[in-house]
Structure formats: structure tokens, C-alpha cells
Coordinates of C-alpha atoms in Angstrom, one line a residue:
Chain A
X2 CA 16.0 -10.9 27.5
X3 CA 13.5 -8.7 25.8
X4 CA 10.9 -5.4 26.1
X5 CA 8.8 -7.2 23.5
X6 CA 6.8 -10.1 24.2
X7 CA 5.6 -12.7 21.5
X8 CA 2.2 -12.7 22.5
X9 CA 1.4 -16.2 20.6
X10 CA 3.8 -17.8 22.2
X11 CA 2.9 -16.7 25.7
X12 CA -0.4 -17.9 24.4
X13 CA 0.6 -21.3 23.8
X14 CA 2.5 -21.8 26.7
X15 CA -0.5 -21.1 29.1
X16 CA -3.3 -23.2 27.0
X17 CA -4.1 -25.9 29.6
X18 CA -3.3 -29.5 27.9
X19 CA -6.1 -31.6 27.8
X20 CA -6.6 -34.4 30.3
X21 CA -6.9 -34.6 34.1
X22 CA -5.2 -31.2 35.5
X23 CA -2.9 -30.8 39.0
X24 CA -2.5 -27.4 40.3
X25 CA 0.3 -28.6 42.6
X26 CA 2.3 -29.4 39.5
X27 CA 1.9 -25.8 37.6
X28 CA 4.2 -23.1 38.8
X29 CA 2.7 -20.0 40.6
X30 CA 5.8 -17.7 39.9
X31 CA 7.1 -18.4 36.5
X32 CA 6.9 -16.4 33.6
X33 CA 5.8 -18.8 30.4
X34 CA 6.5 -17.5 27.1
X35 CA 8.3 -14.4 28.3
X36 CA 12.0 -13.9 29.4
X37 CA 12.6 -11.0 30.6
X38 CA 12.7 -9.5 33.7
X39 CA 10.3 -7.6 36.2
X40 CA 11.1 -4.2 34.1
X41 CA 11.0 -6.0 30.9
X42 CA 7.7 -6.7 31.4
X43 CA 6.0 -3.6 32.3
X44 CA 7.7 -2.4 29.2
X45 CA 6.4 -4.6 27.1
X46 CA 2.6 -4.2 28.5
X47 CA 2.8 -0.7 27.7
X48 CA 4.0 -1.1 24.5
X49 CA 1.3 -3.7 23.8
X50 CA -1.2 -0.7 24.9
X51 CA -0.8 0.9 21.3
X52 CA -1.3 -2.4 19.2
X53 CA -4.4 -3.9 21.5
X54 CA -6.2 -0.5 21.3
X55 CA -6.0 -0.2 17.3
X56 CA -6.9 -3.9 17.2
X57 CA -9.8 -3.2 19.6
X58 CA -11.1 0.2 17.7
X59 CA -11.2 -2.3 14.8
X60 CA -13.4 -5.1 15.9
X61 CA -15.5 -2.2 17.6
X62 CA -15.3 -0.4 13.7
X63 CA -16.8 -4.3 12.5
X64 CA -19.3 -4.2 15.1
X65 CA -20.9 -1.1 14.0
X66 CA -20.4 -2.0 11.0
X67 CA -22.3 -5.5 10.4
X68 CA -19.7 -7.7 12.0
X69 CA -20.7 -10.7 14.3
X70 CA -17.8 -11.1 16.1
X71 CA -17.0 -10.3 20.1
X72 CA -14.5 -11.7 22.3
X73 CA -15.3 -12.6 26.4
X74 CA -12.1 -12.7 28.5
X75 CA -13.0 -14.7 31.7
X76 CA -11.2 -13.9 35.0
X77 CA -11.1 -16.9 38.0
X78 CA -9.0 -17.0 40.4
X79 CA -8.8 -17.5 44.5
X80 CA -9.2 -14.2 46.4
X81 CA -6.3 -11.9 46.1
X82 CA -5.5 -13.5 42.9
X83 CA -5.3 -10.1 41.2
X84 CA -8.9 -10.1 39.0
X85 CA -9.3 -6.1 40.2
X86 CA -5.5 -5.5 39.1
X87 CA -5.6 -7.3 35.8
X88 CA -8.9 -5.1 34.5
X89 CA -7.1 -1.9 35.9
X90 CA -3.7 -2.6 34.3
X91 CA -4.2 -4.9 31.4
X92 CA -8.3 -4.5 30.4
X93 CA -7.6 -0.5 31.1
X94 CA -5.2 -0.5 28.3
X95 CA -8.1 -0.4 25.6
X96 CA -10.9 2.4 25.3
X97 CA -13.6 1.9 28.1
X98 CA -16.1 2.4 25.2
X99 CA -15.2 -1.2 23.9
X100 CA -15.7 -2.7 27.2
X101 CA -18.4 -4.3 29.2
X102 CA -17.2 -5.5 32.9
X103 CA -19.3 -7.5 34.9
X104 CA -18.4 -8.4 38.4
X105 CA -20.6 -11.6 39.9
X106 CA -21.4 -11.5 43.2
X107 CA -23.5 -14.1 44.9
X108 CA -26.9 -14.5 43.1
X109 CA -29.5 -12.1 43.8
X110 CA -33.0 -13.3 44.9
X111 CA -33.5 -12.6 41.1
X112 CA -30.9 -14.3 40.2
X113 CA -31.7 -17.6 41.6
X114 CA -35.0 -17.8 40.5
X115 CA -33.5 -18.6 37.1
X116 CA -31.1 -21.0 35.5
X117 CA -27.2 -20.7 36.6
X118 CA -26.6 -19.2 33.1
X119 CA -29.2 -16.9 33.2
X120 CA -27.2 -13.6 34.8
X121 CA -24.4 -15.0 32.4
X122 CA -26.2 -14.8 29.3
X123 CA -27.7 -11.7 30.2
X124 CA -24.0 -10.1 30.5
X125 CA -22.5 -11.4 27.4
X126 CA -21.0 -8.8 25.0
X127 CA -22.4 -7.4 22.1
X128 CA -21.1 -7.5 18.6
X129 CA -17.4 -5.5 18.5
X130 CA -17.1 -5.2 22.6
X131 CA -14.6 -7.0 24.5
X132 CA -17.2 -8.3 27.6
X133 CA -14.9 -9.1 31.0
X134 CA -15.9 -11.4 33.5
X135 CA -14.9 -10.6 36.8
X136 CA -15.8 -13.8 38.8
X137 CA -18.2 -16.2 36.1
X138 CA -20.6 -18.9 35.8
X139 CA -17.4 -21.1 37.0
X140 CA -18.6 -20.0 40.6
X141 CA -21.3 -22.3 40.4
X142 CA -18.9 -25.2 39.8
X143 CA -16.6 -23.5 42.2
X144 CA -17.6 -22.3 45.2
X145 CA -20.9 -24.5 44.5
X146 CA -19.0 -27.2 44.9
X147 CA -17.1 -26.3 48.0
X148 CA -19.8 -25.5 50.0
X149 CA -22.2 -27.7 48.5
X150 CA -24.9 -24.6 47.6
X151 CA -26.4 -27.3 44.8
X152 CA -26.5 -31.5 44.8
X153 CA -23.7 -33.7 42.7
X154 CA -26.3 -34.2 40.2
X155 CA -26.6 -31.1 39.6
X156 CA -22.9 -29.8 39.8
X157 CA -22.4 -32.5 37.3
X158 CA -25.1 -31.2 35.1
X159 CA -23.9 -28.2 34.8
X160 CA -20.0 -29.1 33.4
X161 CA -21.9 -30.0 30.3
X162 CA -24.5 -26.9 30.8
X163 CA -21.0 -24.4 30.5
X164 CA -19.7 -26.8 27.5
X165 CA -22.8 -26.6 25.7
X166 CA -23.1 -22.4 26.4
X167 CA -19.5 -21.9 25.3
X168 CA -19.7 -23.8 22.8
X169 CA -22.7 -21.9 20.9
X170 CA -21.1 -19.0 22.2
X171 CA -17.6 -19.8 20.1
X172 CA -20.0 -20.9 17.3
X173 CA -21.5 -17.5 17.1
X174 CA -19.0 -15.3 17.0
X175 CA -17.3 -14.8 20.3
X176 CA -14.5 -16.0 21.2
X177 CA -13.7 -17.0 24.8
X178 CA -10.6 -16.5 26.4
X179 CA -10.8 -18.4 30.0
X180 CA -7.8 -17.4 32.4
X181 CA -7.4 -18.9 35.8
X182 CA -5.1 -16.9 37.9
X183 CA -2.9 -19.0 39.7
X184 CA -1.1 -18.0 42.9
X185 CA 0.8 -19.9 45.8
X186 CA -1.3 -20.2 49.0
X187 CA 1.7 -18.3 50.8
X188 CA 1.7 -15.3 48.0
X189 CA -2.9 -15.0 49.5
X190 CA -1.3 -15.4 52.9
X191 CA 1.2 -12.2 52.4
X192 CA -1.4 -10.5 50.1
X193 CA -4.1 -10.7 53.1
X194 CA -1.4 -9.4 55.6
X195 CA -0.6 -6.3 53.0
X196 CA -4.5 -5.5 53.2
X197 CA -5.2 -5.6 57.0
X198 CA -2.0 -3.8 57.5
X199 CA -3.0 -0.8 55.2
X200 CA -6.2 1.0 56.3
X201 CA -6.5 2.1 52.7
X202 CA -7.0 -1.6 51.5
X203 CA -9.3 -2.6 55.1
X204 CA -12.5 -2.3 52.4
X205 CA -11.1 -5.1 50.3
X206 CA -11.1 -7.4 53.1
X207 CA -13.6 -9.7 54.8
X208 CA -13.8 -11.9 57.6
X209 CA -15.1 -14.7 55.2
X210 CA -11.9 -14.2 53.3
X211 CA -10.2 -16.0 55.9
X212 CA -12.8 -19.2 56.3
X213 CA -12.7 -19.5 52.2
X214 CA -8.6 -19.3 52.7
X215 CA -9.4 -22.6 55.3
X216 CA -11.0 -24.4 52.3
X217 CA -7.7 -23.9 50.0
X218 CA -7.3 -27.8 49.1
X219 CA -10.9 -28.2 48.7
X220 CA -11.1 -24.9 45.9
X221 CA -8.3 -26.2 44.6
X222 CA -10.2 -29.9 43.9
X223 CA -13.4 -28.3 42.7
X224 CA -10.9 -26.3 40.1
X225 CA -8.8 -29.3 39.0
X226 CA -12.2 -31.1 38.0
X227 CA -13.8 -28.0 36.6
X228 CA -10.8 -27.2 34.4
X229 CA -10.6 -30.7 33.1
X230 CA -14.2 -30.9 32.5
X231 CA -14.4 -27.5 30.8
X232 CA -11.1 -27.2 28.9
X233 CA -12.1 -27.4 25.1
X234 CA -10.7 -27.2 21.9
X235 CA -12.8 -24.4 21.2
X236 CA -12.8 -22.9 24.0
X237 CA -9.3 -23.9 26.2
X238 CA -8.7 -22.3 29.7
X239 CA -5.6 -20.5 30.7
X240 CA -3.7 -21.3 33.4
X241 CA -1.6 -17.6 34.3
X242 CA 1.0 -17.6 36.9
X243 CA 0.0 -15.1 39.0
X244 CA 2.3 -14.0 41.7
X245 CA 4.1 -12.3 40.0
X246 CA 1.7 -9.1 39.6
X247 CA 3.7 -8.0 36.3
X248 CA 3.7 -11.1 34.6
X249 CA 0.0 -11.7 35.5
X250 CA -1.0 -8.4 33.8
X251 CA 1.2 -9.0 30.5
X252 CA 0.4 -12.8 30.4
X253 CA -3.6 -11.4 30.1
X254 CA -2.6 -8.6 28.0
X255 CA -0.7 -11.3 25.6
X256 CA -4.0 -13.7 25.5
X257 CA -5.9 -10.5 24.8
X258 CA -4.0 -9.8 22.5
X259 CA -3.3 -12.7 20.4
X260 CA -7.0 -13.1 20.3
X261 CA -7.2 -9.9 18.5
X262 CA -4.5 -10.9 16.4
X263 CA -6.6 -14.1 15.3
X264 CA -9.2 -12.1 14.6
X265 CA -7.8 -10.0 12.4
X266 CA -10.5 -7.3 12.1
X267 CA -10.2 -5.2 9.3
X268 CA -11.4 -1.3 9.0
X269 CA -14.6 -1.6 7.3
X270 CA -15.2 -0.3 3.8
X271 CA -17.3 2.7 2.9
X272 CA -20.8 1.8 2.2
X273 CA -21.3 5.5 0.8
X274 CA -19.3 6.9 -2.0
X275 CA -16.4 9.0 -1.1
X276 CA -16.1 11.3 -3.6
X277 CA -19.1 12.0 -3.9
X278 CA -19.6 13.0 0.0
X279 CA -16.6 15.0 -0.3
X280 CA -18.6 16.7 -3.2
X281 CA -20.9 17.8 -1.1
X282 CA -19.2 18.8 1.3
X283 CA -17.2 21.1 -0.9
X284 CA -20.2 22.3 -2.2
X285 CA -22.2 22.9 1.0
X286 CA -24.4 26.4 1.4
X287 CA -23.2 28.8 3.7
X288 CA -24.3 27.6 7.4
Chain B
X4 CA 2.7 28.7 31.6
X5 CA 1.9 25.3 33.7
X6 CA 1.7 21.8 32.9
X7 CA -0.5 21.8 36.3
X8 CA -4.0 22.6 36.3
X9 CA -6.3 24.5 39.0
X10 CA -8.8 21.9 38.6
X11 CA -11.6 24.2 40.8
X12 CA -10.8 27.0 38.4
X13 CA -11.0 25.5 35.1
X14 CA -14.9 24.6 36.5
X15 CA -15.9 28.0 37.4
X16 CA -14.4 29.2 34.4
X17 CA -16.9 26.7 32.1
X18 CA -19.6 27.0 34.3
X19 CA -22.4 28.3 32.3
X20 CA -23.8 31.8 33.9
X21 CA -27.5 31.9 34.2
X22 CA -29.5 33.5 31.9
X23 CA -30.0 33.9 28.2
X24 CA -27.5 31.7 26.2
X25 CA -25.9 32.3 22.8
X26 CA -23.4 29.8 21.7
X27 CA -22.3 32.6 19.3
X28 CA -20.4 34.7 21.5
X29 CA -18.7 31.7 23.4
X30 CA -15.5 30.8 22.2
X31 CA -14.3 27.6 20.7
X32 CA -10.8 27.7 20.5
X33 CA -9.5 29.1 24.1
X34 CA -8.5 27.3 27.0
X35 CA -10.5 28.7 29.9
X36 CA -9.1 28.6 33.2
X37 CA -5.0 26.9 31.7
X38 CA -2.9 29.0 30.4
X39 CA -0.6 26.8 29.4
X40 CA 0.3 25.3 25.7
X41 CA -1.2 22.2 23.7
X42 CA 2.3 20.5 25.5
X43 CA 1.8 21.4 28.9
X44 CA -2.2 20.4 28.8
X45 CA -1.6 17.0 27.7
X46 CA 1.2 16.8 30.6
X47 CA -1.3 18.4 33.2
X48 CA -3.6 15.5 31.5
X49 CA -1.5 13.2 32.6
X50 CA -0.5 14.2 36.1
X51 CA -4.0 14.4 36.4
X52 CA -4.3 10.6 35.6
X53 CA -2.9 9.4 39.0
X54 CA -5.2 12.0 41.1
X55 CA -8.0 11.6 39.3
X56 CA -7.7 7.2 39.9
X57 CA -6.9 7.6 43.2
X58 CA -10.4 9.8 43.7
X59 CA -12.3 7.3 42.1
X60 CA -11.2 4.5 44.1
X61 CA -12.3 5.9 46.8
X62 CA -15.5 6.5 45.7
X63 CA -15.9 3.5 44.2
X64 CA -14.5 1.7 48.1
X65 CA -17.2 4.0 49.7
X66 CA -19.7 2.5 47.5
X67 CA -19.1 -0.9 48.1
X68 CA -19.3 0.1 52.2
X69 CA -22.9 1.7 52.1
X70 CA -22.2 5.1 50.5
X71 CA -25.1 6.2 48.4
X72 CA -22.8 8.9 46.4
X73 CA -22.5 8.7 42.4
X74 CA -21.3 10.8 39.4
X75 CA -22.6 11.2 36.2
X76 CA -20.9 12.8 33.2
X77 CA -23.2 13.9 30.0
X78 CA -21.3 14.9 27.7
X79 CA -23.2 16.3 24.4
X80 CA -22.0 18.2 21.4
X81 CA -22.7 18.3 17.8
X82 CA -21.0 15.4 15.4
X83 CA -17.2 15.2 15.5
X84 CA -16.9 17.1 19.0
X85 CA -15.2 14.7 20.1
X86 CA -17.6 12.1 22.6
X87 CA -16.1 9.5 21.8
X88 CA -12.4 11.0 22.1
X89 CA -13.1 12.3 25.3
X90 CA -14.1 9.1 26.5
X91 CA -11.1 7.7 25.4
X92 CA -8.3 9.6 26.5
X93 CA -9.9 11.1 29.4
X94 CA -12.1 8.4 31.2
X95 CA -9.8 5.7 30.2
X96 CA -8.0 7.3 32.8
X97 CA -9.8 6.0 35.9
X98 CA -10.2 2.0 35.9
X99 CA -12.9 1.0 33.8
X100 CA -14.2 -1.5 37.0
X101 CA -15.6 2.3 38.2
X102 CA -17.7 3.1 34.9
X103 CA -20.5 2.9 33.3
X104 CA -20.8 4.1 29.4
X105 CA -24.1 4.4 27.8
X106 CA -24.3 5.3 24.5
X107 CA -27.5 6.5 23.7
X108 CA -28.4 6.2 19.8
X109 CA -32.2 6.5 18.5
X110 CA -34.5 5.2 20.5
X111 CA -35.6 1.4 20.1
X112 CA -39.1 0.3 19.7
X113 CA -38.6 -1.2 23.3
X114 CA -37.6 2.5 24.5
X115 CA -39.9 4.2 22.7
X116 CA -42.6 2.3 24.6
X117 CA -41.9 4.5 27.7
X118 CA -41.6 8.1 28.5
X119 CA -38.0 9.5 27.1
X120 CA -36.5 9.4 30.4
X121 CA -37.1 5.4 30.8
X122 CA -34.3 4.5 29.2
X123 CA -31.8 7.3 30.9
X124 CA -33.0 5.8 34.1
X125 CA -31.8 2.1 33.7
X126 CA -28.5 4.0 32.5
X127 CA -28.1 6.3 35.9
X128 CA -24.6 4.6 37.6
X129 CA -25.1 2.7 41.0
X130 CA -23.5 4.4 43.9
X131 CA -19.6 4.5 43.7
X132 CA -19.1 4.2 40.5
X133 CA -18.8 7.2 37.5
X134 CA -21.4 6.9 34.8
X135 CA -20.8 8.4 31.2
X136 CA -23.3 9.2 29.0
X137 CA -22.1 9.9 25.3
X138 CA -25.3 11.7 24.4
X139 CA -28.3 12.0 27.0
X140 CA -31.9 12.7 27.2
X141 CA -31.3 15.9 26.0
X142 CA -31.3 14.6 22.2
X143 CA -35.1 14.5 23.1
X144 CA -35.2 18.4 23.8
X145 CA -32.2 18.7 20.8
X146 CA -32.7 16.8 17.5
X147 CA -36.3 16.2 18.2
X148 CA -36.6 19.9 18.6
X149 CA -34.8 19.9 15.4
X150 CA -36.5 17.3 13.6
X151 CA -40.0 17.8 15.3
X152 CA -40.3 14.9 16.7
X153 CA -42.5 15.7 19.1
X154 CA -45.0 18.6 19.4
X155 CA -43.9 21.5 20.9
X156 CA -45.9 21.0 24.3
X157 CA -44.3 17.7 24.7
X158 CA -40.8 19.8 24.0
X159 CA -42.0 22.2 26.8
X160 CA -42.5 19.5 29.0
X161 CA -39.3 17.8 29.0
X162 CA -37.2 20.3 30.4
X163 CA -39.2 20.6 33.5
X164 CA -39.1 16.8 33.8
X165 CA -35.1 17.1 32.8
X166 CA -34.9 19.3 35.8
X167 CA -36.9 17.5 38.0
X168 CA -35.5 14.5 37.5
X169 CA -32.0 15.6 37.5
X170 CA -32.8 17.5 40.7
X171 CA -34.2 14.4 42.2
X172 CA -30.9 12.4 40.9
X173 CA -28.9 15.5 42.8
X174 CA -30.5 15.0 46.1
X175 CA -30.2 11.2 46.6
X176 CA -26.4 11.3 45.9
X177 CA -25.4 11.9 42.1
X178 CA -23.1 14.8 41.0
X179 CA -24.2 15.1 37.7
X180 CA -21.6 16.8 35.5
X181 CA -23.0 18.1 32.6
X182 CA -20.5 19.3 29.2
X183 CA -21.6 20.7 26.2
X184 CA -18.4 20.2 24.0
X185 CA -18.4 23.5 21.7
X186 CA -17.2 23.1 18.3
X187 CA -17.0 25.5 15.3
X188 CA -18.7 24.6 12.2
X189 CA -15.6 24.9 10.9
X190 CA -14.0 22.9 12.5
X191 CA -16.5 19.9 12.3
X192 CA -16.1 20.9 8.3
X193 CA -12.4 20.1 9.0
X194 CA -13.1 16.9 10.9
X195 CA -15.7 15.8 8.7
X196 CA -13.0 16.2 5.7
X197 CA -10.7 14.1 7.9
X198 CA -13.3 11.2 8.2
X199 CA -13.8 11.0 4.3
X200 CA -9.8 11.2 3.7
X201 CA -8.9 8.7 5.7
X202 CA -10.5 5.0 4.9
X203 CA -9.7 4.0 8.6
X204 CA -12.0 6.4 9.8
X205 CA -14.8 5.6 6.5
X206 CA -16.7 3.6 9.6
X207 CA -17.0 6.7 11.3
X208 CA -18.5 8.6 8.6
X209 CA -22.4 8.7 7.6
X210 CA -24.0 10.6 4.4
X211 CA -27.0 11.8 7.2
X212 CA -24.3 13.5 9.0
X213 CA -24.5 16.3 6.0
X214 CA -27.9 16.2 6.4
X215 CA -27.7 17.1 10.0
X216 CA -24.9 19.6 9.5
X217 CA -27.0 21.5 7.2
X218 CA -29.6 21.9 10.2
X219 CA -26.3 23.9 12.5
X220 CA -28.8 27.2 13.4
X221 CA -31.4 25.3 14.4
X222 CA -29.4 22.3 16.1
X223 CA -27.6 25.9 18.2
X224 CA -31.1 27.7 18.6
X225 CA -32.1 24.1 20.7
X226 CA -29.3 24.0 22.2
X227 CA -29.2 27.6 23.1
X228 CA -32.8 26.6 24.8
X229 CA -31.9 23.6 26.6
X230 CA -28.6 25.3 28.0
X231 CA -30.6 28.1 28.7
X232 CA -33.9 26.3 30.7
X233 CA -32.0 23.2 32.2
X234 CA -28.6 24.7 34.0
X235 CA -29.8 25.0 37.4
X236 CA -27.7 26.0 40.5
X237 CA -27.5 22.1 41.5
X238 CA -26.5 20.8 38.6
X239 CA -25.1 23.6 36.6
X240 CA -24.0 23.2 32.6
X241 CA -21.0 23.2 31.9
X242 CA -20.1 24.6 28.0
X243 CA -16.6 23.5 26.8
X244 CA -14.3 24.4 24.0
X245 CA -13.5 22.1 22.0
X246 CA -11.9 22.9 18.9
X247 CA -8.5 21.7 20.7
X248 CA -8.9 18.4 21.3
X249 CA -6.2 18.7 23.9
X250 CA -8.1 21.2 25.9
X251 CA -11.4 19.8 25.5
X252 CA -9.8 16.4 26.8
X253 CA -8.0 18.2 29.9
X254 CA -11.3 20.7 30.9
X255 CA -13.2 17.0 30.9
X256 CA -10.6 15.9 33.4
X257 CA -10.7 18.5 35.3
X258 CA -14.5 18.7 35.9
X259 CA -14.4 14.9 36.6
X260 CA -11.1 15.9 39.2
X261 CA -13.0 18.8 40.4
X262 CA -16.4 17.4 41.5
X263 CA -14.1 14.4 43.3
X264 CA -12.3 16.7 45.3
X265 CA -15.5 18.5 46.3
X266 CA -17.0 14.5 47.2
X267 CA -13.8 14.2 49.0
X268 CA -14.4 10.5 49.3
X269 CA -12.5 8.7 52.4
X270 CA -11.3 5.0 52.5
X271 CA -14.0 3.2 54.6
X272 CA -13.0 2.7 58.2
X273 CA -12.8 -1.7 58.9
X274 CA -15.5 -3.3 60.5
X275 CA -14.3 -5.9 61.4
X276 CA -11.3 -6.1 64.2
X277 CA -7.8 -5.4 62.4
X278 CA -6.0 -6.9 65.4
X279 CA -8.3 -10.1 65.7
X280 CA -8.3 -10.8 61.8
X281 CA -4.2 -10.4 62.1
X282 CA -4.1 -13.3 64.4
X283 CA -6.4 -15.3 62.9
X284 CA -4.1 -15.4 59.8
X285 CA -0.8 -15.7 62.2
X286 CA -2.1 -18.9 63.5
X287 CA -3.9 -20.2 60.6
X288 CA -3.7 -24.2 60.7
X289 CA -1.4 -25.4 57.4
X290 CA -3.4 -25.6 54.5

């Protein structure tokens, strides 16, 4: 039992193992890498606040400063799976400056006159930024899939379309965290309940929720495949449980931040001289 | 003495009164409208943290369900007033899903292309959420005032098209909240200082910013101008001190606080059947 979380180790216990993946088999409602209770946890997420905004303000200090590097956390999950609540509670943590959220809805007319990646390329982050993905090109294996908005050949395509993007991506300079968050289709069921029975959440909810909800086994297929297609060494996925709200936000916090950790970005050195600036300064005319 | 703040009368008390302007005779160093210590302001920053989130959601829920209502914050102020630290500690309060930050730095050769505005444009925040602007089109009437980057007529011109267009932005559903964040030269002296003493914050630091210092008068005399011509009754400047960062960070919060309570935005009524969608999910089929 612990307030501190080893943030490596809650890393390596989510990285998806390579090979053919079963959802039915991984736990909605454990807490991998992490021992300690419900309080614990919110404890520790708060104390990770201080570490993941210094790390941040550093890779944003390389950014400006030369540095190549940026990091993309991607966000799947089934509706109610908590991608809103993970960006206010865990993604909040670090200064908004750093950040660049996108949330993908379906394609605009725009949109769709280009290539899948297109609106993903266009949203990537720029040297020093964390970018967020709130929903990602994963849709168009996902939901493309279920409801069969392009042809096999073309789903198939595009496995090796995301592996080849990623891929560059990593080899560039950013690295890609990929979480999937996981929850039970009776944690939705309760979730969905908790939002038409609170007129404060009635805007969160659709109609359409309810036919997606219908297609549970058949999302669930379409992510099996795409996680075993797509997991790569370079660029793994994450599987977080995620019915447990608190564990959900530390698990992404930990992934966040033993990304930064890897990283290891380092204040950047003066490219002016520092006495001599503080020479003038000293010396400056009256203003 | 109060850690709470009168959000409504911090505003009125930084509203800037029509009229001539001279930056002079406007304090840095009080705390207009809280009479409370450096202690209780950052408490009263904090209590304002859950109000101010709350507000936001809302807005940001009305957005989503056909509201056309925005805000925009432009926050301007000579180097080392503290942008970028209002940012951080202040509009990291609301969930960054809600934002959008534009940092405006010299123009590219892309935005230069356009008229001055272009780029401010493609920045403005889509309805519900709260855009930030760490500097604004007013650098165009400021340093290139300053720096004579453009001829005098051109100067002229631009604060009638800042007002119209700002006036136009008013009408169609923007609350444009605009902060001048008023330092003393002495205190940027002091900050500057800082920056050079501490190689964490070497990144931050730039030999021009000297250069620019030097040019404080003239920097005030255009800002003096552009105070003075572009504070209109609809969208009113607003001049702040800041050389407490603790106040400067609270009088942010509390314009942001202010102009949500005057929105008032309400969680959008369902349109869809409550009752129906309840029984739909009470006699889903297993999954």
C-alpha cells in the first residue's frame, strides 16, 4: 500500500503483449502496477501533478529551443469509457500552453475528400507540445469496421497505412503513447443510466449511444484485430482498466509520465552569454 | 480581509474609464477590488477553481447543443508580465478540452501575405469554448508602432478595424475579455535578473529583450494609444496590476468568473425522451 506510484512499472504492466489480443481475458477493474487503494491513488495523481509539469515545461523549454522531440497520447475507448475525464483530470495536470487536444468527430465533407490520415496529420503536435487525441485515426478501423463505412480491402489497407504513419512519426521525434480504455459492458450500462438520470449530464447523451451499445461484441472484434495489427515495438498500445475512474486517470498520468521520464529533456543552455547580459543590464540608462 | 472574491467587483474596479490614458498614474502593485493578503488571494484562486470549471462546462455543453456564445481572453503586457504565468495557473484551471491558446509570435511569411487580422481570425475560439490569446493583434498597433513597421496611416487604420472587428466578434456571440497586465519597469528589471540567474529559466531569456526594454516610453506611449482608441463600451479594456503575480493571477480569474456569470450558461434541456431512452436501456437484449 502506497501514495506513490512507480510509474514504469504501471507502464509495463499495461503494454499490450504482442500476438492475437482477447478483451474478454483483460480485467476491466484491476489496478496494474499500483497497489493501493481508491484514496491512494488520487494521492498519488496529485503528487505526480508537480513532476509531469516540470518534465513538460522542459520538453516545451527544448522545443523553443531547437529540439525535435513531441509526444502524442492517444485516447480510444467505447463511449463512457472516460476520454473527457482522463484530459480533465490527468491531461489538466500540465500547463494548457503545452497542449494541443483534438477531438475527432465524424469526417467533415472536407474531411473525406482526403486520405483517412489526412485530419490526423494535420492535428499532430509540434516540437515540445504534448498533442492529445480524443477519439483518432483508430475510428476508421473501428467504427469503420462495425458499420462497414469502407470495403475489407480497404480496412485492411489501412492497418498497414497507421503502421507506416506511426512509424515515421516515432522515427521523427514523437513518441506515441496509444491507450485503450477498457471498461465492463455493465460499468457503460450504469454510466448511461447515471447520465439520463442527471439533467446536468442529458447533453452528453445520444440516442445513437444506445444502437452503438447494441454492437458491443462486434466493437469489441474490430478492436481485438486492430490492437493486434497495430501494436508495435515502437509504438505498443495500452490497455488501461477503466472502471475504475481513479485508477484510469493515474494509469494515464503514469504512461504520461514515464514517457517524460524516457525522454529526459533537459533545460536548454544559454545561447547568449550570461554575464555579459547581466552586464548590461546593470548598466542600462535610465528608462 | 477575505479569501473570497467579489468577482463583479474586481471587474469594474479594472475596467478601464474612457478617455485619455496614462499608464503612469495607474498603479502596479495594488489589488483593486480584494482586500485581502497574498495568502488569502491564492485561496480565493482556488475556491474560484471549482466555480470557474463548473461555468465553463456549461458553456462549453451549450456549445455543443447549438449555442453560438464564446469568450475570448487577450491578454497583453510588456516582457515578463507574466502571459505565460497567467495561463498557467489561472486557465489551467478550467479543463483544457474548453480552450484554445494561440500564441501569436512575429508574423510568418504565410501571415504576412494577408491583412494583420487574418491570422487572429483563424485563432477566434468556436462557440463554447474559451479562447486565449497570449499576445493579439494589438502587437500590430504596439511594437510596429514602436518599431515602425508600418506607416503611420496604416497604424491609424488598424484600430478602427480592431474595433470593428472586435465589435462584429461582440455581436455574433463572443465576450471578448481584454487585460493589459501592468508591470513596473522595475519590476521587469527584477524579473529579467531572475531569468539570467537562474539557468532553468536561460530558455526564457533573449539578448533583444534589452533591446526592447530600452524602447519602455515609447512601448507605454502605444500602448497608452491603443488603450485609449480601442476600449469601447462592448468590449471594454481591462488594465491589471501585475507586479504581484498572485493578484494579477486572481484579477485574470475573476474577469474570466465574471463574464461567466454574466453568460449564465444553462445545461441544455434533452432532446430526446428521458423516459423512452431509460427503457430502452432497462430492456436492452444481453450483449
Amino acid at each position: 500500500m502506497t501514495a506513490r506510484v512507480d510509474t514504469a512499472e504501471v507502464a509495463a504492466a499495461l503494454r499490450l503483449a504482442p500476438g492475437p489480443v482477447r478483451l474478454a481475458d483483460l480485467a476491466t477493474d484491476t489496478t496494474p502496477g499500483f497497489d493501493g487503494s481508491k484514496e491512494d491513488g488520487r494521492k498519488a495523481l496529485a503528487d505526480l501533478g508537480g513532476p509531469l509539469a516540470d518534465r513538460q515545461e522542459r520538453l516545451f523549454a527544448e522545443g523553443i529551443s531547437g529540439g525535435q522531440r513531441s509526444i502524442l497520447l492517444v485516447l480510444q475507448g467505447m463511449d463512457t469509457s472516460g476520454k473527457g475525464g482522463t484530459l480533465r483530470s490527468t491531461v489538466g495536470l500540465v500547463d494548457p500552453q503545452g497542449l494541443r487536444i483534438t477531438s475527432f468527430k465524424a469526417p467533415t465533407a472536407e474531411e473525406r475528400k482526403h486520405d483517412f490520415l489526412w485530419r490526423v496529420a494535420n492535428a499532430l503536435p509540434s516540437v515540445g507540445l504534448i498533442g492529445v487525441f480524443d477519439r483518432s485515426h483508430y475510428e476508421d478501423v473501428l467504427i469503420a469496421r462495425v458499420r462497414k463505412l469502407a470495403d475489407e480491402a480497404e480496412i485492411e489497407r489501412r492497418y498497414e497505412a497507421i503502421n507506416a504513419f506511426e512509424a515515421e512519426q516515432a522515427a521523427s521525434g514523437t513518441t506515441i503513447i496509444k491507450c485503450m480504455l477498457h471498461i465492463s459492458p455493465e460499468k457503460q450500462r450504469e454510466r448511461l443510466f447515471k447520465r439520463l438520470d442527471n439533467p446536468e449530464k442529458h447533453w452528453k447523451y445520444n440516442p445513437a449511444d444506445l444502437d452503438e451499445r447494441a454492437l458491443w461484441p462486434a466493437y469489441h472484434e474490430a478492436y481485438e484485430i486492430a490492437l493486434e495489427r497495430t501494436s508495435t515495438e515502437a509504438v505498443p498500445w495500452h490497455v488501461v482498466p477503466a472502471d475504475r475512474k481513479w485508477y484510469r486517470n493515474l494509469a494515464v498520468g503514469a504512461l504520461l509520465h514515464d514517457a517524460l521520464v524516457r525522454l529526459d529533456p533537459q533545460w536548454p543552455v544559454a545561447v547568449f552569454d550570461v554575464a555579459t547580459e547581466r552586464q548590461r543590464l546593470v548598466e542600462e540608462r535610465p528608462l
